[in-house]
Tab-separated table of C-alpha atoms in Angstrom:
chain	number	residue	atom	x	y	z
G	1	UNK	CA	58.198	29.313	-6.888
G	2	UNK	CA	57.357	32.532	-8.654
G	3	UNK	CA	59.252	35.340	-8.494
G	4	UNK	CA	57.763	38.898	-7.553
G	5	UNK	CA	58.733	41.947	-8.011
G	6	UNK	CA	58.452	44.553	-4.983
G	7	UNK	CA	56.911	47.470	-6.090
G	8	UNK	CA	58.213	50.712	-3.693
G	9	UNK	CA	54.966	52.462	-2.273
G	10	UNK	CA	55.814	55.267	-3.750
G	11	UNK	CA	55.066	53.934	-7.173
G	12	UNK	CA	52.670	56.366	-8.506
G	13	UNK	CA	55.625	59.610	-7.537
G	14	UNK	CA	57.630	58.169	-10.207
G	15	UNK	CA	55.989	58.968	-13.376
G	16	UNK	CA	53.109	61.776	-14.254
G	17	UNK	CA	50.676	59.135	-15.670
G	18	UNK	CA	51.169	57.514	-12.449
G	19	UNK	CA	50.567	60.164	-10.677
G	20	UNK	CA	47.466	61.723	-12.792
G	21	UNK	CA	45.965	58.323	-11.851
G	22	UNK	CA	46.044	58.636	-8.119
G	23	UNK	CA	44.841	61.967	-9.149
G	24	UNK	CA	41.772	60.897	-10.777
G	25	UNK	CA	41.138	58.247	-8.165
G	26	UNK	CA	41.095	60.954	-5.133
G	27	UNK	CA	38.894	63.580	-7.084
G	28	UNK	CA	36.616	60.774	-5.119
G	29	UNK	CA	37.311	62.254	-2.127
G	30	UNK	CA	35.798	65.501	-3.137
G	31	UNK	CA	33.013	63.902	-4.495
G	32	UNK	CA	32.323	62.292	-1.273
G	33	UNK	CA	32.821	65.374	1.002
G	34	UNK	CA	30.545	67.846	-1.371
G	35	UNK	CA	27.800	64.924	-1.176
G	36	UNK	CA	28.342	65.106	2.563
G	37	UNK	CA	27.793	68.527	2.544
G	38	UNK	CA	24.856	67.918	0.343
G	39	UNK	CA	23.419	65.596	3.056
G	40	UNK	CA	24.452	67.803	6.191
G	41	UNK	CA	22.346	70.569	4.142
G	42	UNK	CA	19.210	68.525	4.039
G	43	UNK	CA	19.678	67.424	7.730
G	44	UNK	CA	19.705	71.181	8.477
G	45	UNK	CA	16.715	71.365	5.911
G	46	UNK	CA	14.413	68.628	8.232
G	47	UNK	CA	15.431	70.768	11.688
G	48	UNK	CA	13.843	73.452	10.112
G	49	UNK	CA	14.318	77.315	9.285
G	50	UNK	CA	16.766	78.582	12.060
G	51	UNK	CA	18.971	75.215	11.586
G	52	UNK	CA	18.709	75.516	7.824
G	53	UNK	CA	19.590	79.317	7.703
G	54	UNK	CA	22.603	78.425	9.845
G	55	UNK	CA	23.373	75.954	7.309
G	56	UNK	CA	23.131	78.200	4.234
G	57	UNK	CA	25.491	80.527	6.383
G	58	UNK	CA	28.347	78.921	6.139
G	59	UNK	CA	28.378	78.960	2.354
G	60	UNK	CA	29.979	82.837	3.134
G	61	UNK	CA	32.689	81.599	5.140
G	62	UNK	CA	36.029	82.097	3.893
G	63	UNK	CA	36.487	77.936	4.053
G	64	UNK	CA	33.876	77.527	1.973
G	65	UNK	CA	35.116	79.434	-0.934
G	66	UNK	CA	38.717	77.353	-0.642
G	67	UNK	CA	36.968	74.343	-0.266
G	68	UNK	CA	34.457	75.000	-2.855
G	69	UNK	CA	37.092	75.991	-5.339
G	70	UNK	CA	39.265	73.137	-4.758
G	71	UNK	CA	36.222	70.759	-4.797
G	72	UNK	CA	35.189	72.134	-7.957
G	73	UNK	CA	39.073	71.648	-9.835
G	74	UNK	CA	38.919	68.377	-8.742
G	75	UNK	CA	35.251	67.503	-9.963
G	76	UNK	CA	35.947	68.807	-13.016
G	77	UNK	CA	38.770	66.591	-13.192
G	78	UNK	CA	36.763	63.179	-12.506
G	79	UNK	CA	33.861	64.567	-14.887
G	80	UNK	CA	36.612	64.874	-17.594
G	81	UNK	CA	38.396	62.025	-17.312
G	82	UNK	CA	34.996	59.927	-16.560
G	83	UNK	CA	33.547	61.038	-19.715
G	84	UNK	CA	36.755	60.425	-21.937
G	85	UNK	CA	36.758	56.861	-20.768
G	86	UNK	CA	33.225	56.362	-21.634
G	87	UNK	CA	33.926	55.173	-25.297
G	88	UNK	CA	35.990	52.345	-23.543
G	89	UNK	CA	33.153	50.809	-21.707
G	90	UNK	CA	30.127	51.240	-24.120
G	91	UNK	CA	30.767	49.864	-27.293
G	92	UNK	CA	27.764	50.618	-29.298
G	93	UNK	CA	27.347	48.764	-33.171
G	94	UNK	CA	25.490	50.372	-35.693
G	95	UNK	CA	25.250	47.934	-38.255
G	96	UNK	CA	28.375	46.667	-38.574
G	97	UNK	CA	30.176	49.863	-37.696
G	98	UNK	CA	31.478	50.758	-34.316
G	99	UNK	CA	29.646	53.932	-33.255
G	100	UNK	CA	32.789	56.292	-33.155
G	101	UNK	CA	34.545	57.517	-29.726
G	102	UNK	CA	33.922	60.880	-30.120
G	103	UNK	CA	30.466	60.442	-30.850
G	104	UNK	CA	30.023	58.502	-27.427
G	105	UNK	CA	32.258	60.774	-25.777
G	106	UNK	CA	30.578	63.334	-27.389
G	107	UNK	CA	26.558	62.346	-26.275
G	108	UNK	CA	27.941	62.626	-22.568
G	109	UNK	CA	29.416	65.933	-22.500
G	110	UNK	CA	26.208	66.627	-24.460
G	111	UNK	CA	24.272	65.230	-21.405
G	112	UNK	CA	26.360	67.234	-18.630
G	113	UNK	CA	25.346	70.446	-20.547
G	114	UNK	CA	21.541	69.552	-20.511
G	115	UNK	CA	21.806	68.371	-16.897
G	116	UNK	CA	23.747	72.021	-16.022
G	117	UNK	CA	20.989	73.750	-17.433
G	118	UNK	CA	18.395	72.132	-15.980
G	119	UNK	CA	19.341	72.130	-12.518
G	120	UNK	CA	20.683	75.720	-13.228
G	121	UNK	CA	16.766	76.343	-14.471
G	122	UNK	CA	15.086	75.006	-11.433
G	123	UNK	CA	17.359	76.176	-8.924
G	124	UNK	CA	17.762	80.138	-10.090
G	125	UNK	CA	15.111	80.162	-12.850
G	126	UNK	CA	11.706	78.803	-11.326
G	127	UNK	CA	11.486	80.606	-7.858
G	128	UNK	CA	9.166	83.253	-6.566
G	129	UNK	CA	10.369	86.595	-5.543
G	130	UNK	CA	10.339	87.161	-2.090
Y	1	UNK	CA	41.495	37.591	-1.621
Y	2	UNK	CA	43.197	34.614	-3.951
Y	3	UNK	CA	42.016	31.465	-4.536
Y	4	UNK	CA	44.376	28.174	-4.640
Y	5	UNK	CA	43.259	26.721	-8.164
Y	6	UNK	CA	41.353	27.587	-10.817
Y	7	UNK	CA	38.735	25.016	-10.359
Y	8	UNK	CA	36.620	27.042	-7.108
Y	9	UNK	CA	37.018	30.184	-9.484
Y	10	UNK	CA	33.276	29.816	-10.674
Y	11	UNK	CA	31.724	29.332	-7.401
Y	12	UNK	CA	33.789	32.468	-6.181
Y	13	UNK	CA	32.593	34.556	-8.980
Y	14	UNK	CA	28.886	33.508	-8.682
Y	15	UNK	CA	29.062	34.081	-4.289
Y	16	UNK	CA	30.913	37.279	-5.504
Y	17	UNK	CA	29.523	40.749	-4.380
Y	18	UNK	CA	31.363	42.907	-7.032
Y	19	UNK	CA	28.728	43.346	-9.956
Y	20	UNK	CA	26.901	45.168	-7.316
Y	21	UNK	CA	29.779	47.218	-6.303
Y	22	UNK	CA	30.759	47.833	-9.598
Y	23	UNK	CA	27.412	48.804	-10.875
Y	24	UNK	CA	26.912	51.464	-8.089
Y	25	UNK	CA	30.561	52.582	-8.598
Y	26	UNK	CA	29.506	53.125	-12.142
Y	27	UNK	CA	26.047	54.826	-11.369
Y	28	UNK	CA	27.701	57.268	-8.500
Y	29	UNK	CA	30.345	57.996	-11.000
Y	30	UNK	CA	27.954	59.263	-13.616
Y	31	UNK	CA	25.666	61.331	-11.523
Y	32	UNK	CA	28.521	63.095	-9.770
Y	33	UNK	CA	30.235	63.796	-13.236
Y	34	UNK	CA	26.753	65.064	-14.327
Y	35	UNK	CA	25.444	66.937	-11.282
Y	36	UNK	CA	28.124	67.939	-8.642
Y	37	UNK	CA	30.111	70.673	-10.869
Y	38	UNK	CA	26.875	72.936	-11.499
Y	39	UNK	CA	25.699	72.310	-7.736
Y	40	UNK	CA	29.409	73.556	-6.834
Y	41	UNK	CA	29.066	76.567	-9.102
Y	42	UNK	CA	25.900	77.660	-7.004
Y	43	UNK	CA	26.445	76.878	-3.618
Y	44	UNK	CA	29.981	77.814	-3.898
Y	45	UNK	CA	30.231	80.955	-6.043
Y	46	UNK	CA	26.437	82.187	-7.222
Y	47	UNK	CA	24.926	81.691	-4.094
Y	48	UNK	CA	27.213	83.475	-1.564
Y	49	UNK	CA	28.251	86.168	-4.392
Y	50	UNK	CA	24.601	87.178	-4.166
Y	51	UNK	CA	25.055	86.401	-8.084
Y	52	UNK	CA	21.892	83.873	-7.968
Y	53	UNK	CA	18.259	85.728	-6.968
Y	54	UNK	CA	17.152	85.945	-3.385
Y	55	UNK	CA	15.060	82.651	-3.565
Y	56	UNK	CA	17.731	80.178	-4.469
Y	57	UNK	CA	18.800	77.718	-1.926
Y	58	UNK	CA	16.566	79.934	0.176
Y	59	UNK	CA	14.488	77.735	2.989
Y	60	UNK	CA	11.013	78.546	1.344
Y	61	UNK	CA	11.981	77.616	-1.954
Y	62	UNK	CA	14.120	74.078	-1.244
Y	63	UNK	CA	11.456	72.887	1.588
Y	64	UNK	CA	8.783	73.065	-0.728
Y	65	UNK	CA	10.347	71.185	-3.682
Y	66	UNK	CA	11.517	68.462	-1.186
Y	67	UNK	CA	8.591	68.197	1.337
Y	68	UNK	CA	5.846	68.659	-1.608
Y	69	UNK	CA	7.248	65.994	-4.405
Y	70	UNK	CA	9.082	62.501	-3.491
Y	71	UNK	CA	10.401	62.955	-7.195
Y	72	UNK	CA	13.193	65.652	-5.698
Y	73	UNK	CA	13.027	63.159	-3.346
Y	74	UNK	CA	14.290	60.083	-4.922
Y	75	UNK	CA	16.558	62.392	-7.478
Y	76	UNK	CA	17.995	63.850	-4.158
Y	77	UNK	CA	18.654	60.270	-2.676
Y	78	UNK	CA	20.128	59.277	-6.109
Y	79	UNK	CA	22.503	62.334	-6.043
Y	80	UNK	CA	23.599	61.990	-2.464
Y	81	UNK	CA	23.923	58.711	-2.076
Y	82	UNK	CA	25.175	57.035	-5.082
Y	83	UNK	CA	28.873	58.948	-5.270
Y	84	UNK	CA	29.576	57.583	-1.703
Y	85	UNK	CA	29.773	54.067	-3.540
Y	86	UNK	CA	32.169	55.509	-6.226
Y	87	UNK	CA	34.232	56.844	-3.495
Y	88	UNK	CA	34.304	53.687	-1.767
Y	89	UNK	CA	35.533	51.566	-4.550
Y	90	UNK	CA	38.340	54.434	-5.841
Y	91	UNK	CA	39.286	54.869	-2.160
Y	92	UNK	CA	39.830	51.422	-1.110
Y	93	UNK	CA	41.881	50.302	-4.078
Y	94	UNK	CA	43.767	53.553	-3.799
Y	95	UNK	CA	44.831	52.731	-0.277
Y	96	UNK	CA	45.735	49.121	-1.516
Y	97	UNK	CA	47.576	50.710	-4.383
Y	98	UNK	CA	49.747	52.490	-2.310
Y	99	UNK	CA	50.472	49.841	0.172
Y	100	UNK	CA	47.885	48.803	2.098
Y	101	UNK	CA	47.181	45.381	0.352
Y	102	UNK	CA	47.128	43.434	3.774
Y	103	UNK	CA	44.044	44.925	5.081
Y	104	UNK	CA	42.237	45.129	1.861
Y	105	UNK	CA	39.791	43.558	3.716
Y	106	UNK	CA	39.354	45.514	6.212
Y	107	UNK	CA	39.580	48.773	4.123
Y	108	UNK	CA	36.880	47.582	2.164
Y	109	UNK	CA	34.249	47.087	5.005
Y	110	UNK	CA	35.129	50.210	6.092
Y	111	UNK	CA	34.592	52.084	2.974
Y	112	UNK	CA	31.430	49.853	1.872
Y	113	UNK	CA	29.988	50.228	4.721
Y	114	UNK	CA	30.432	53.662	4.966
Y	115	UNK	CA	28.669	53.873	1.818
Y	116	UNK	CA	25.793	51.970	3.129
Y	117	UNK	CA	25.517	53.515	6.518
Y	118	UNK	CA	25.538	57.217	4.269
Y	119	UNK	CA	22.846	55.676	1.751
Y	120	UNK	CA	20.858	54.322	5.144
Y	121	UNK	CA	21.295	58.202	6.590
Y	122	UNK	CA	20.319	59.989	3.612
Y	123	UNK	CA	16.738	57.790	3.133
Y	124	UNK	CA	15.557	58.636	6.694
Y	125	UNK	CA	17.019	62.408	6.690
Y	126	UNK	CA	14.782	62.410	3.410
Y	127	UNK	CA	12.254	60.816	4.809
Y	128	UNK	CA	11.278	62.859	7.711
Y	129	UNK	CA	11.181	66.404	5.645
C-alpha cells in the first residue's frame, strides 16, 4: 500500500506561485468570453445592419468598459506568461548551439508586435470615409 | 483515468485523444496571445472613445471584408474558435486542481465539447454571411 498525501483544496491560497498559476490558468476564461463576444458579433453581423448596429452598441455600455478592461489585464497576462514559456517548448539547435531563450522569447514578442500592427492597419487604417 | 500495469500503457497512449487536444490547446493559446489584446484595445477603448475613424467596426466596412473574401473567413474561424480549446484544457484541469478530480471525466466532456459545439457554431455563423 502506498501512502498519499491529502492535498487541502485550497492548495494554490497558500503560496503566490501557487496562486499566479491558477492565475494564468483562468486568464482562459477571458479568453473564452472575449472570443464569445467575438462570435456573438458576427452572429449579429449575418442578421444584418439593425442586429449588427445593436451589437456594436453595446461596446458604449458602462459593462463593457469593466469588462473590457479586466479582459484586457488578464490577456495580457496569458500573452506574457505564454510567450516567456515559449523557450521551454521549442528548443531550436543551430549547429551545435542551443538557439538562446531570449532570442526565442524574443521572435514571439517580435511576432505579437507585427500581428498588432497589422490588424491595427486593416481595421483603422484601410477603410473608406463615410 | 489510471491504468493497472504498465504493460496496456502503449495501447492507451496510441487510442489516446490528447495530441489532438494538446495541439489545439497549443494553437488557441498562440493566436489569443497574438490577436485578442489589440482586438480588446479597439473594441474596448478606440472604438467606443470615438478614438478609431468612423468606418471601423462599422457594418459597411466588416460585412464586406467577411462576405467578399473566405480568407477573413478562415482567419476569423481560426481566431474564434481555436482559444475555446485552450480554455477547455486550462479549465478542466483547473477544476481538477482544485478538487474536482472525481468527475474529471465528466468536466472534460463538458469543456471539450463545448469547444467543439463553439468551433461547429462559429463555421455555420461564418458560413451564412
Amino acid at each position: 500500500m502506498s501512502y498519499i498525501r491529502k492535498v487541502p483544496n485550497t492548495w494554490w491560497l497558500q503560496r503566490k506561485p501557487y496562486f499566479l498559476f491558477i492565475v494564468r490558468e483562468l486568464t482562459s476564461v477571458a479568453v473564452a468570453g472575449y472570443c464569445g463576444f467575438l462570435l456573438y458579433l458576427m452572429y449579429a453581423l449575418s442578421k444584418g445592419r439593425p442586429a449588427y448596429s445593436a451589437a456594436t452598441d453595446l461596446l458604449t455600455h458602462p459593462a463593457s468598459y469593466t469588462l473590457h478592461t479586466i479582459g484586457l489585464l488578464l490577456v495580457l497576462y496569458h500573452t506574457i506568461t505564454w510567450f516567456n514559456v515559449t523557450p521551454k517548448v521549442l528548443v531550436f539547435h543551430l549547429g551545435e548551439e542551443k538557439v538562446p531563450a531570449v532570442v526565442i522569447a524574443g521572435a514571439h514578442y517580435a511576432g505579437w508586435l507585427a500581428t498588432s500592427a497589422l490588424v491595427a492597419w486593416l481595421l483603422l487604417g484601410t477603410g473608406t470615409s463615410v | 483515468m489510471v491504468i493497472a500495469g504498465n504493460r496496456n500503457l502503449g495501447l492507451v497512449m496510441a487510442k489516446s485523444n490528447e495530441p489532438i487536444f494538446w495541439s489545439l490547446f497549443s494553437a488557441g493559446g498562440m493566436v489569443a496571445a497574438l490577436f485578442l489584446p489589440i482586438l480588446m484595445v479597439i473594441t474596448g477603448f478606440l472604438v467606443p472613445n470615438e478614438l478609431a475613424p468612423q468606418y471601423t467596426l462599422s457594418y459597411d466596412q466588416v460585412n464586406s471584408a467577411v462576405s467578399g473574401s473566405n480568407i477573413v473567413k478562415l482567419v476569423l474561424f481560426a481566431v474564434i474558435a481555436l482559444p475555446f480549446f485552450h480554455w477547455a484544457h486550462r479549465f478542466k484541469f483547473t477544476l481538477v486542481d482544485i478538487g474536482l478530480r472525481k468527475i474529471s471525466l465528466l468536466l472534460g466532456v463538458l469543456c471539450y465539447g463545448g469547444a467543439i459545439s463553439a468551433t461547429l457554431i462559429t463555421a455555420i455563423i461564418l458560413w451564412r454571411i
